[in-house]
XYZ file of C-alpha atoms in Angstrom:
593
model
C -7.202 -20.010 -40.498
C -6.122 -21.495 -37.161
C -7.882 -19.453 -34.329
C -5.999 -18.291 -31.416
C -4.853 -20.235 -28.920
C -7.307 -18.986 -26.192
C -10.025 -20.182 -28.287
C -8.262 -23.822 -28.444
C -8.284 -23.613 -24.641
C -11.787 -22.284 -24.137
C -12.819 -25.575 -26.557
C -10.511 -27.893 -24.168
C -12.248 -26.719 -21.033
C -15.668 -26.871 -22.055
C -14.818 -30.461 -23.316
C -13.716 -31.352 -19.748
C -16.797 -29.793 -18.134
C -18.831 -31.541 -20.480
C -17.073 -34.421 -19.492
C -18.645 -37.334 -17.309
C -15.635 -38.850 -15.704
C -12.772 -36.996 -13.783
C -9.527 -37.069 -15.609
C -6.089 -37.549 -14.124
C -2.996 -35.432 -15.543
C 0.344 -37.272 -14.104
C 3.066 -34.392 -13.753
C 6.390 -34.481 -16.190
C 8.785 -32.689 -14.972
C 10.420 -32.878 -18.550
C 7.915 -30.485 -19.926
C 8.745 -27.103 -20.536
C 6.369 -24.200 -19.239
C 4.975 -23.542 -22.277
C 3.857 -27.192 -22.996
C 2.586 -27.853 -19.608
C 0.390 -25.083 -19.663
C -1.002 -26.045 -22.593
C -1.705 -29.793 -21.051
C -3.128 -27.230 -18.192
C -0.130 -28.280 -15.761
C 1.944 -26.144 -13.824
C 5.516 -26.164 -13.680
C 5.821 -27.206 -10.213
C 3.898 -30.382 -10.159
C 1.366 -29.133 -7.051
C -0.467 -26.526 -8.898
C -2.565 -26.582 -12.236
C -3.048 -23.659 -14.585
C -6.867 -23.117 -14.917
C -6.333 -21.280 -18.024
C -7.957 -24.452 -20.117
C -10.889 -24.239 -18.516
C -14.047 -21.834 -18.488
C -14.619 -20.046 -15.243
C -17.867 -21.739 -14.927
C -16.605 -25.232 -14.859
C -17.467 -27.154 -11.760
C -16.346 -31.169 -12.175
C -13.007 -30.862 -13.528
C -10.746 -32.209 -10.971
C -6.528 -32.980 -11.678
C -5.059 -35.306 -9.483
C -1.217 -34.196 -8.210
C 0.607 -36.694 -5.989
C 1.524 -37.402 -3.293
C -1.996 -36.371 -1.519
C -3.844 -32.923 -2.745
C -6.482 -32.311 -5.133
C -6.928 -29.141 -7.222
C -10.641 -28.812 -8.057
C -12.751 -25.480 -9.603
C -15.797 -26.288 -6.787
C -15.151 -26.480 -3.225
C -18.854 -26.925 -1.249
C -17.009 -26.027 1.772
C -15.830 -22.368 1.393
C -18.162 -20.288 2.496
C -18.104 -17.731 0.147
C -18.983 -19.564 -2.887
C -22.405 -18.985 -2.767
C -21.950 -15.705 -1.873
C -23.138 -12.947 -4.771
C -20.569 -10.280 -4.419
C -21.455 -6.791 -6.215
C -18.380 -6.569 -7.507
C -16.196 -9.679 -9.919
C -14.079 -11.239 -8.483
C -10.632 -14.102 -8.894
C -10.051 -17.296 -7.420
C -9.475 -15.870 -3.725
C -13.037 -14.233 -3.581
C -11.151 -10.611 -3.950
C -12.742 -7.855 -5.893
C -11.360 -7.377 -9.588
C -12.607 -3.640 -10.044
C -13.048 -1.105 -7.669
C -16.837 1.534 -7.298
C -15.748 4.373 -5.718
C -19.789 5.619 -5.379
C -20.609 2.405 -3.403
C -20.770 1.490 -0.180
C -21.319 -2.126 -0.681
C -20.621 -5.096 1.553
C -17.881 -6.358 1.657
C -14.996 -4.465 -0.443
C -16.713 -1.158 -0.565
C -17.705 -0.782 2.727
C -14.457 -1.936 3.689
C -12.835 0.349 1.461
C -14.180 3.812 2.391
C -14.474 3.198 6.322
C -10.601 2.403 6.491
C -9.408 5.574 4.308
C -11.540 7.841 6.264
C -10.697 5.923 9.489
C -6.979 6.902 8.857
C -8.181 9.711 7.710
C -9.204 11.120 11.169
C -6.378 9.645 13.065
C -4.211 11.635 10.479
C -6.140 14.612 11.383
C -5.604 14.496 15.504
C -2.203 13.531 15.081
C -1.305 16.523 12.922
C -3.828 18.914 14.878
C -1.577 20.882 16.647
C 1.025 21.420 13.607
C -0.577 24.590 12.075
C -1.688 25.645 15.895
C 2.048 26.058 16.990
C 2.121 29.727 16.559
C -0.560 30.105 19.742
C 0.157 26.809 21.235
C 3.754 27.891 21.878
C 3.052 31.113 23.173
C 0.425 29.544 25.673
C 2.585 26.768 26.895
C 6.106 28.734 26.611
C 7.241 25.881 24.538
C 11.147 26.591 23.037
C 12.104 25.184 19.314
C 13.874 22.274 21.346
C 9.992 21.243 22.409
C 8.502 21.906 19.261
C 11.173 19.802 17.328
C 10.705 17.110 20.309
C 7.241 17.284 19.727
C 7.296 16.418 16.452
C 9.292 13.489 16.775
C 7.128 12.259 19.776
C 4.075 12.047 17.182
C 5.950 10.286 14.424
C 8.090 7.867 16.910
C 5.563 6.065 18.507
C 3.619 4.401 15.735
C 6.893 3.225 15.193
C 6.187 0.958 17.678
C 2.314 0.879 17.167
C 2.956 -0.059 13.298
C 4.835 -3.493 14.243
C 1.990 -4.756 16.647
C -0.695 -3.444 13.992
C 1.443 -5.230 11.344
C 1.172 -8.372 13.755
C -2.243 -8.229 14.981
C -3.898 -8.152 11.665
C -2.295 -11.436 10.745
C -3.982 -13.007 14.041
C -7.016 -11.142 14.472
C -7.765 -9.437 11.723
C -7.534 -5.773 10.506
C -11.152 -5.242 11.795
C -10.360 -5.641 15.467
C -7.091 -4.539 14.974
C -7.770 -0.921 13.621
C -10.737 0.153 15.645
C -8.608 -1.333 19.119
C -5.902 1.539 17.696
C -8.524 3.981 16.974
C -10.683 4.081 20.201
C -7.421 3.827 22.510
C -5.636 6.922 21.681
C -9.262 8.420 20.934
C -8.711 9.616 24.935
C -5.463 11.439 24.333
C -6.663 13.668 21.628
C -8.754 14.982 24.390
C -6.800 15.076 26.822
C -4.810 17.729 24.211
C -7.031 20.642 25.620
C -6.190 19.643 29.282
C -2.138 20.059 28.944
C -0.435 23.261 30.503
C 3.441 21.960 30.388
C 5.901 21.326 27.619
C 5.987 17.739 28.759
C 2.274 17.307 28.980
C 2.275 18.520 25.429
C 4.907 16.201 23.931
C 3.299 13.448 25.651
C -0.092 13.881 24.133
C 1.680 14.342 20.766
C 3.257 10.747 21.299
C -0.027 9.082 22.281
C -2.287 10.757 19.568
C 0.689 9.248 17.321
C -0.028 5.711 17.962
C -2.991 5.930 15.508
C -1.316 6.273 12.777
C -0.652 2.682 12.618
C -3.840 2.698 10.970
C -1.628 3.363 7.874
C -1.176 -0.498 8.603
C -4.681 -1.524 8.747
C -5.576 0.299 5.440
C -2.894 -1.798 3.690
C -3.389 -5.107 4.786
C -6.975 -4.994 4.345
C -7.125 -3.567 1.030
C -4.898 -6.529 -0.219
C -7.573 -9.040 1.642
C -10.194 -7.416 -0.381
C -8.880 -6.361 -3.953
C -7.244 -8.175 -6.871
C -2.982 -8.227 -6.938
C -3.606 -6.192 -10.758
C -5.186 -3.460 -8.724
C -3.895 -3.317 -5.468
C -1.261 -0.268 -6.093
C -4.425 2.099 -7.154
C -6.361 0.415 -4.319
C -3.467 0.528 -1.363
C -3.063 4.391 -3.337
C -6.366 5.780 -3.158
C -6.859 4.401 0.761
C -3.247 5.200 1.735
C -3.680 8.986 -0.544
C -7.211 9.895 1.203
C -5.828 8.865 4.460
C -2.872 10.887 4.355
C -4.779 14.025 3.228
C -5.857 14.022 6.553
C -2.102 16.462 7.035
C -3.341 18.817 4.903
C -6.833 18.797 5.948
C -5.244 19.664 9.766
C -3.617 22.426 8.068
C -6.986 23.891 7.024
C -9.325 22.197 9.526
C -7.942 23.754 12.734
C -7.413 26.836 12.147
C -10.840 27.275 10.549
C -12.187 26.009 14.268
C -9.755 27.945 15.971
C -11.282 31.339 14.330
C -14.547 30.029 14.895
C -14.396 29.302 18.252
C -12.244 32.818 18.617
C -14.681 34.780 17.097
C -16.802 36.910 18.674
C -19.787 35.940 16.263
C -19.718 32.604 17.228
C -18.283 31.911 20.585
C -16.005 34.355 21.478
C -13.498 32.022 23.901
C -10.203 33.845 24.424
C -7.222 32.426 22.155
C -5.576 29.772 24.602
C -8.953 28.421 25.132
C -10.110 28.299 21.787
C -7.001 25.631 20.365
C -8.012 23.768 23.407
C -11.568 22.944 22.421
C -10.879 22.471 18.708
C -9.223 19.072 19.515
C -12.775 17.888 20.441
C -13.739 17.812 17.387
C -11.233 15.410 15.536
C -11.385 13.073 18.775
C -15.577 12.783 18.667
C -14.990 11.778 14.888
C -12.155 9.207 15.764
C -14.661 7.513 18.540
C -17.255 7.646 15.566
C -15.349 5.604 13.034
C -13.812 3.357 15.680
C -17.412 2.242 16.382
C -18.414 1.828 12.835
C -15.176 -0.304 12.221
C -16.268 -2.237 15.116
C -20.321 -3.011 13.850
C -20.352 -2.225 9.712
C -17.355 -4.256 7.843
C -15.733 -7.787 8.031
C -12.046 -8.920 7.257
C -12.202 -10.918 4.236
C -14.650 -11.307 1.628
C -15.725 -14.814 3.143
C -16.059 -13.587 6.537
C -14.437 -12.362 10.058
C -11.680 -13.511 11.332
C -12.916 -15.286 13.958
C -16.603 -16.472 12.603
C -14.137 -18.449 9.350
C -11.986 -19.857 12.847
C -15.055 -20.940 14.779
C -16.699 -22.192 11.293
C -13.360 -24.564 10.708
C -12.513 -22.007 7.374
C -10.169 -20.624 8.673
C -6.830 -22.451 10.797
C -4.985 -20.279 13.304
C -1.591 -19.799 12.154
C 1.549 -19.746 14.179
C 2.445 -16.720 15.567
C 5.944 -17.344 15.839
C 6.175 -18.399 12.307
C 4.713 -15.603 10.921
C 7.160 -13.427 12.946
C 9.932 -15.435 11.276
C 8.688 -15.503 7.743
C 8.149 -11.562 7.999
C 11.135 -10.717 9.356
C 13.968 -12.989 7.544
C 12.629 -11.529 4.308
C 15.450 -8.679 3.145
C 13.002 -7.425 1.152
C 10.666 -6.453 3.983
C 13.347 -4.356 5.454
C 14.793 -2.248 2.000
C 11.062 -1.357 1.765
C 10.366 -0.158 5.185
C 13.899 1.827 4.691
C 12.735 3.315 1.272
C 9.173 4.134 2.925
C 11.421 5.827 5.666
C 12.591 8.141 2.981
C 9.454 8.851 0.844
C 6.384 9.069 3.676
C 8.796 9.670 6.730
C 9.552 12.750 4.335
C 6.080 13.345 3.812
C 5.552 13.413 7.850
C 8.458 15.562 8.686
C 7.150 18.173 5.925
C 3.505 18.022 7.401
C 5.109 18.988 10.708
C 7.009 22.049 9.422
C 5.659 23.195 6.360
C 3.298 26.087 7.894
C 5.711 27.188 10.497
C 7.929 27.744 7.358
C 5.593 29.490 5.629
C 4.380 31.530 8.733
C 7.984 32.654 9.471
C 9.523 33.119 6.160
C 6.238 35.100 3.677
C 4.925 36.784 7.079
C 1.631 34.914 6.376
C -1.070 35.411 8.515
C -2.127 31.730 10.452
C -5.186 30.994 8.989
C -2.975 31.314 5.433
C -0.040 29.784 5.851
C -2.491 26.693 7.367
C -3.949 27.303 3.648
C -0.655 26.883 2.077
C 0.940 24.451 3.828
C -2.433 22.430 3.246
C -1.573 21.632 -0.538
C 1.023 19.498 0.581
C -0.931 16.993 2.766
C -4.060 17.616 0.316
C -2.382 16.289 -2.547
C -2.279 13.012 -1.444
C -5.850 12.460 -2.918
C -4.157 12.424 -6.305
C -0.121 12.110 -5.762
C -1.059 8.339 -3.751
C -3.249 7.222 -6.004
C -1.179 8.158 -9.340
C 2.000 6.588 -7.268
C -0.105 3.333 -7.179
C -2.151 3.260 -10.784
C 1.303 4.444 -12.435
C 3.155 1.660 -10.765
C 0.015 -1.044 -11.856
C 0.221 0.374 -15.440
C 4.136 0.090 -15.576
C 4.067 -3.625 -14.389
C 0.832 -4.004 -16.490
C 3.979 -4.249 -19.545
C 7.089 -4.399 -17.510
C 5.833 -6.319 -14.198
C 7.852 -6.107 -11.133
C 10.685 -4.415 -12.661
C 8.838 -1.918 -14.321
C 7.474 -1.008 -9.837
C 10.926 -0.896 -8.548
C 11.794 1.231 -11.964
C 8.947 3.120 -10.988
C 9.419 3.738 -7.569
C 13.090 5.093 -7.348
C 12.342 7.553 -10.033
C 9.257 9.218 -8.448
C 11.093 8.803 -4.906
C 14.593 10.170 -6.446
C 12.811 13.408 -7.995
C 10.774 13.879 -4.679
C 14.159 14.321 -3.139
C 15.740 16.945 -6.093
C 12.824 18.955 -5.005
C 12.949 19.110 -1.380
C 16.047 20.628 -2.105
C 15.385 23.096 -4.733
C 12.043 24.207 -2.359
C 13.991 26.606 0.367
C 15.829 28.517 -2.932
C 12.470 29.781 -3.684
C 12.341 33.617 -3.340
C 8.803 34.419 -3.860
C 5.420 32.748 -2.365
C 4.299 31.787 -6.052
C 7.348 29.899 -6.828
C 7.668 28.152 -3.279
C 4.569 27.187 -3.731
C 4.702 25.592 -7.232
C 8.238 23.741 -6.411
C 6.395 22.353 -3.371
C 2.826 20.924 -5.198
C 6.027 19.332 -7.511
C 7.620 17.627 -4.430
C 4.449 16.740 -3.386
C 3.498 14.582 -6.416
C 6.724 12.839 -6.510
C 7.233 12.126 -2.793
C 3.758 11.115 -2.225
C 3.575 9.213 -5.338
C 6.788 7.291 -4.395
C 4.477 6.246 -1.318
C 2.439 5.199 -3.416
C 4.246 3.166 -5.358
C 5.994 1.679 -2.448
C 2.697 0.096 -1.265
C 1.878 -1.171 -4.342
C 5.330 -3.567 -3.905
C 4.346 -4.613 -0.247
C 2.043 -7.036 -1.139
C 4.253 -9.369 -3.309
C 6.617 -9.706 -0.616
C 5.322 -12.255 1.593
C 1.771 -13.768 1.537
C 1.911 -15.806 5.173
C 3.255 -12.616 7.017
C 1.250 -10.073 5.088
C 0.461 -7.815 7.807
C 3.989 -7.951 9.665
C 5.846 -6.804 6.088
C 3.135 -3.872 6.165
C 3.514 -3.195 9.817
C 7.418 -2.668 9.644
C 7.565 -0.563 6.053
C 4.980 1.302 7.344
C 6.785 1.635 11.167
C 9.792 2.380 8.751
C 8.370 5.472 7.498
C 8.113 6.667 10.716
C 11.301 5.567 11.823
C 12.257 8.227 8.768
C 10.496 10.603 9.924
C 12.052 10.756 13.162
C 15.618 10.756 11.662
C 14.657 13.109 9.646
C 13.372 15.472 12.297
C 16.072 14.554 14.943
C 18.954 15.488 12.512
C 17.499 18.621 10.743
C 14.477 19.975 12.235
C 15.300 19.863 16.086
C 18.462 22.224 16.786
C 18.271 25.881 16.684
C 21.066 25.518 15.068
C 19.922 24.359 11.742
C 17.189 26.331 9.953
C 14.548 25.124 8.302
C 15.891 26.285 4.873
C 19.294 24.107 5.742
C 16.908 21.126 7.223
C 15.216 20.843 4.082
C 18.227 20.771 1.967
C 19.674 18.035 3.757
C 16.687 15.819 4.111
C 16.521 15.981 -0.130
C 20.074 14.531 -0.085
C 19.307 12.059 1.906
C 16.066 10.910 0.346
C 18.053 10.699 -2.776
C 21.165 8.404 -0.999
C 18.755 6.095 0.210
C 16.633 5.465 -3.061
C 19.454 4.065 -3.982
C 18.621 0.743 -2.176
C 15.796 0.100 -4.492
C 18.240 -1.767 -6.960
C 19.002 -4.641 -3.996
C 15.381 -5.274 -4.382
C 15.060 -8.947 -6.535
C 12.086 -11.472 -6.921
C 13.831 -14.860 -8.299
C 10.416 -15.495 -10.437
C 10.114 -11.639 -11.643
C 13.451 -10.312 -11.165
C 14.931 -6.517 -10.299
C 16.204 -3.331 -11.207
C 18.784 -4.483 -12.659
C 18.802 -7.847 -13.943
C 15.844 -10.354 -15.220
C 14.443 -13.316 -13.268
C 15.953 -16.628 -12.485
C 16.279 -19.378 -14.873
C 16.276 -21.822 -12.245
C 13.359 -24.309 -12.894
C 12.299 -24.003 -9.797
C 11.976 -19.587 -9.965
C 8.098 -19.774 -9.807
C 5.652 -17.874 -8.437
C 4.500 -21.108 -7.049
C 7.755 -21.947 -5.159
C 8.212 -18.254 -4.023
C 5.413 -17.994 -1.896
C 5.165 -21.925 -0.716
C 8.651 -21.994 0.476
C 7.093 -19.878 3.846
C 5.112 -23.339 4.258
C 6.795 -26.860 5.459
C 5.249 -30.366 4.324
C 3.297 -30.757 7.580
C 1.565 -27.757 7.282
C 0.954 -28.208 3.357
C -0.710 -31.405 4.331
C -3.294 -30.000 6.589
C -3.556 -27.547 3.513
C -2.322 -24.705 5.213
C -0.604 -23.247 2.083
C -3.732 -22.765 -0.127
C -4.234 -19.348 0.095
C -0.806 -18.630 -1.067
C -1.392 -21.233 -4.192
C -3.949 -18.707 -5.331
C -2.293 -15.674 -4.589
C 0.810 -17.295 -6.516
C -1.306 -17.911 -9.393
C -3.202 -14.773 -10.039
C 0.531 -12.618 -9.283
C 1.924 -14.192 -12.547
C 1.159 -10.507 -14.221
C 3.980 -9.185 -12.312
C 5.625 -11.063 -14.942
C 4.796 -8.645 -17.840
C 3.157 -8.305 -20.981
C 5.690 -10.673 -22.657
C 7.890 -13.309 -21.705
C 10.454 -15.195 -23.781
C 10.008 -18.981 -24.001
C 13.108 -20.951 -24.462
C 12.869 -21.266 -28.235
C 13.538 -17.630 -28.534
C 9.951 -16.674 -29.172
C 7.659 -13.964 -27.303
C 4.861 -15.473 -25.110
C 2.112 -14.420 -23.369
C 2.433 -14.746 -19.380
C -0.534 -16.880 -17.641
C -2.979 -14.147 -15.707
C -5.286 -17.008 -15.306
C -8.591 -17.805 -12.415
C -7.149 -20.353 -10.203
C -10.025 -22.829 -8.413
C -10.426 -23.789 -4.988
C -8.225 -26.259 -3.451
C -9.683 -29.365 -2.448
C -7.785 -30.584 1.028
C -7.242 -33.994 2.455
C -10.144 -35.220 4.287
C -8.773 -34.449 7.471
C -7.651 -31.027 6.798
C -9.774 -27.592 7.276
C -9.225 -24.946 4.554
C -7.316 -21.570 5.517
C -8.355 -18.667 3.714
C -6.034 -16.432 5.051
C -6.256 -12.772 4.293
């Protein structure tokens, strides 16, 4: 009986790390896919598929003209010797993820930025399920509420592009706790306002942490494997975003506290004042321990790989251009706008409506409207592991598939919500919205990664700016007139949501294909070529494009279970390790993020 073919390989790569002398594999470009693969080739000519040989091996080196090397060791990276506590692939990133540790680096990593965002998600949304006393102590009409809200979803707009930006250059370390500790100030400076202006300004400040979002995005794809990064980007993007609901409950608990004549006893315009402390000591807190407890990468910080030669700066001005000329980057910043710019507007909103329309008392309809923002801790993370088990079979088409359903139901029940009579059912129709709009966010992330590998951080800066920029649409059309009630606001924003899912199906990888139709035949529709074409010659001779060799390599799931060869029969797609990359002599190794 002939054994399987992954046996055959196994043999073939123990043979070559057995062997003495390094052997030389001349490309063919005549070679189908298939065949090459099994001569442990790639398709392109610049890459080789490390499927034929055990992870272990260390002196198997291929040869690929004009100039670079492919080999499994390279003594210069500084992470191979390192013992990570967790597996990991080819680009040092963490195969599997242990929620109960706190282990350096991916752990560590892991739980400071979810709970960083976490915060910031907290003192932006403080004041939401406050509004009932905050507008009776500041005289504030429904023209500076609505304002308000907009002001606190508009400027990470802004904050989400530079955040995008400066974790490409700097890192997300620097990056996030730089956003963190500087609007740390105006979350206090929320108990010191006594204008409508004052209080709209505040709002807009606080707001600018949100591009934390950003942070937890790009450095969740620097740390964990592309097979698990949409439960990864889920759970840290989920957790995070909880942080709407937890306001909901949160601040009206310390608003009754500080109230109450058992405890303190402060009179009611003083007591919403000095509840903002709270949130803003934690946000200085975590900006610190971003600052002194984690690193960027699994190899290292940004600037220790720089200073170290590991690590070559990168053109700003080309990363700008790579990020932005992508189509792709914008439909998913527009479909973000519609799933978490939802999500926002709702988190704004939600307990008024429940305050005004089932005569709850404030503490309850915080309690309520809580469940929405709460259920992030499992509607993100489902989003994300649903979309990694779809493409598990399907691969990219099975996440854009994936992503306008959950986002497309999410809107059918934002507009069956305000037809609810009774508290029961408004509550069950919105824990329903909840799981499909927050799972479409989840699902969204779980696409960012694959768009771009040079501009990473800039693709995640503007989807994630996008979902604010949805947000305030959102809010500036339906939630800001006293003209339109909530009940008509809501209606309207479903309808929309469901228009604008629509632009999923423009999505298309040449190598993996869309929504509609399959991948390219073209020889040259590789992962490979797909991510490489963001690098020119020059800078692929000072081995510039390495990183994104890797990455190209260990994406090839987003392919699917099966794949047709061109004789008609099924095949396996390669989900292989991928080496190091050896560089000319002259050349310093980037291992970008």
């Amino acid at each position: 009986m002939d054994r399987p073919s992954s046996s055959r390989h196994s043999d073939r790569g123990m043979q070559a790390c057995h062997s003495t002398a390094t052997k030389d594999i001349s490309y063919n470009p005549v070679l189908h896919e298939t065949e090459m693969n099994a001569k442990g080739i790639s398709p392109t000519g610049n890459d080789i598929d490390f499927s034929v040989l055990e992870p272990t091996t260390r002196d198997y080196v291929v040869t690929v003209p004009p100039f670079r090397h492919l080999s499994v060791h390279d003594p210069r990276h500084p992470a191979e010797s390192t013992n990570f506590p967790l597996p990991v692939d080819s680009e040092f990133k963490a195969k599997k993820v242990n929620l109960l540790s706190l282990s350096q680096p991916f752990m560590r990593s892991f739980h400071v930025s979810w709970f960083a965002f976490f915060i910031c998600f907290v003192s932006s949304f403080a004041a939401a399920p406050l509004l009932p006393v905050i507008r009776d102590d500041l005289d504030l009409r429904k023209e500076d509420v609505g304002m308000a809200g907009i002001a606190s979803v508009c400027g990470a707009i802004a904050s989400r592009l530079l955040m995008g930006f400066a974790c490409d250059i700097i890192g997300p370390r620097y990056a996030g706790a730089c956003a963190i500790l500087l609007t740390a100030p105006a979350v206090f400076c929320m108990a010191t306002v006594s204008t409508a202006t004052g209080f709209i300004l505040c709002r807009f400040f606080i707001g600018l942490s949100l591009a934390t979002f950003v942070t937890c995005q790009f450095w969740m794809s620097c740390m964990f494997n592309s097979s698990i990064v949409g439960v990864v980007t889920g759970i840290t993007s989920g957790c995070g975003n909880m942080g709407g609901g937890a306001a909901q409950i949160l601040m009206p608990l310390l608003f009754n506290l500080i109230s109450s004549q058992r405890f303190f006893g402060s009179a009611r315009f003083t007591a919403w004042r000095i509840s903002f402390f709270i949130p803003g000591t934690i946000q200085v807190i975590m900006g610190i321990l971003m600052l002194t407890c984690t690193q960027d990468t699994p190899a290292g910080n940004f600037q220790k790989l720089r200073k170290s030669g590991n690590r070559i700066k990168d053109s700003y001005f080309k990363v700008i251009i790579h990020g932005v000329k992508n189509y792709r980057t914008w439909v998913l910043g527009m479909l973000y706008g519609f799933c978490f710019g939802v999500e926002l507007t709702i988190d704004n909103v939600i307990a008024e409506y429940f305050f005004d329309k089932f005569n709850l008392s404030l503490f309850l309809a915080g309690v309520v409207a809580s469940t929405f923002g709460l259920a992030n801790f499992i509607t993100r993370p489902f989003g994300g592991a649903l979309s990694d088990f779809v493409a598990s079979r399907y691969g990219m088409r099975g996440r854009l598939w994936t992503l306008w359903t959950l986002q497309t139901i999410g809107g059918v029940f934002c507009i069956i919500l305000p037809f609810m009579g009774s508290l029961g059912l408004a509550m069950a129709a919105l824990l329903i919205f909840a799981i499909f709009c927050e799972g479409a966010g989840g699902a969204t992330t779980s696409v960012i990664p694959f768009v771009s590998r040079r501009s990473l951080g800039l693709v995640s800066g503007i989807a994630g700016a996008g979902g604010n920029a949805g947000a305030m649409v959102i809010q500036l059309l339906f939630f800001s007139s006293p003209n339109i009630s909530i009940n008509r606001g809501l209606i309207s924003t479903g309808i929309l949501s469901i228009c604008c899912t629509v632009v999923a199906s423009t999505l298309y990888f040449p190598q993996w294909g869309g929504m509609l139709c399959g991948p390219s035949k073209s020889i040259d529709a590789t992962e490979e070529s797909y991510y490489r074409r963001e690098w020119s010659s020059e800078e692929e001779s000072k081995g510039m494009h390495i990183a994104s060799v890797k990455f190209a390599h260990n994406s090839r799931g987003e392919r699917g279970r099966m794949k047709m060869s061109l004789d008609g029969k099924q095949i396996m797609p390669s989900q292989t390790r991928v080496a190091s990359v050896e560089t000319p002599p002259h050349a310093n190794i980037v291992t970008t993020s």
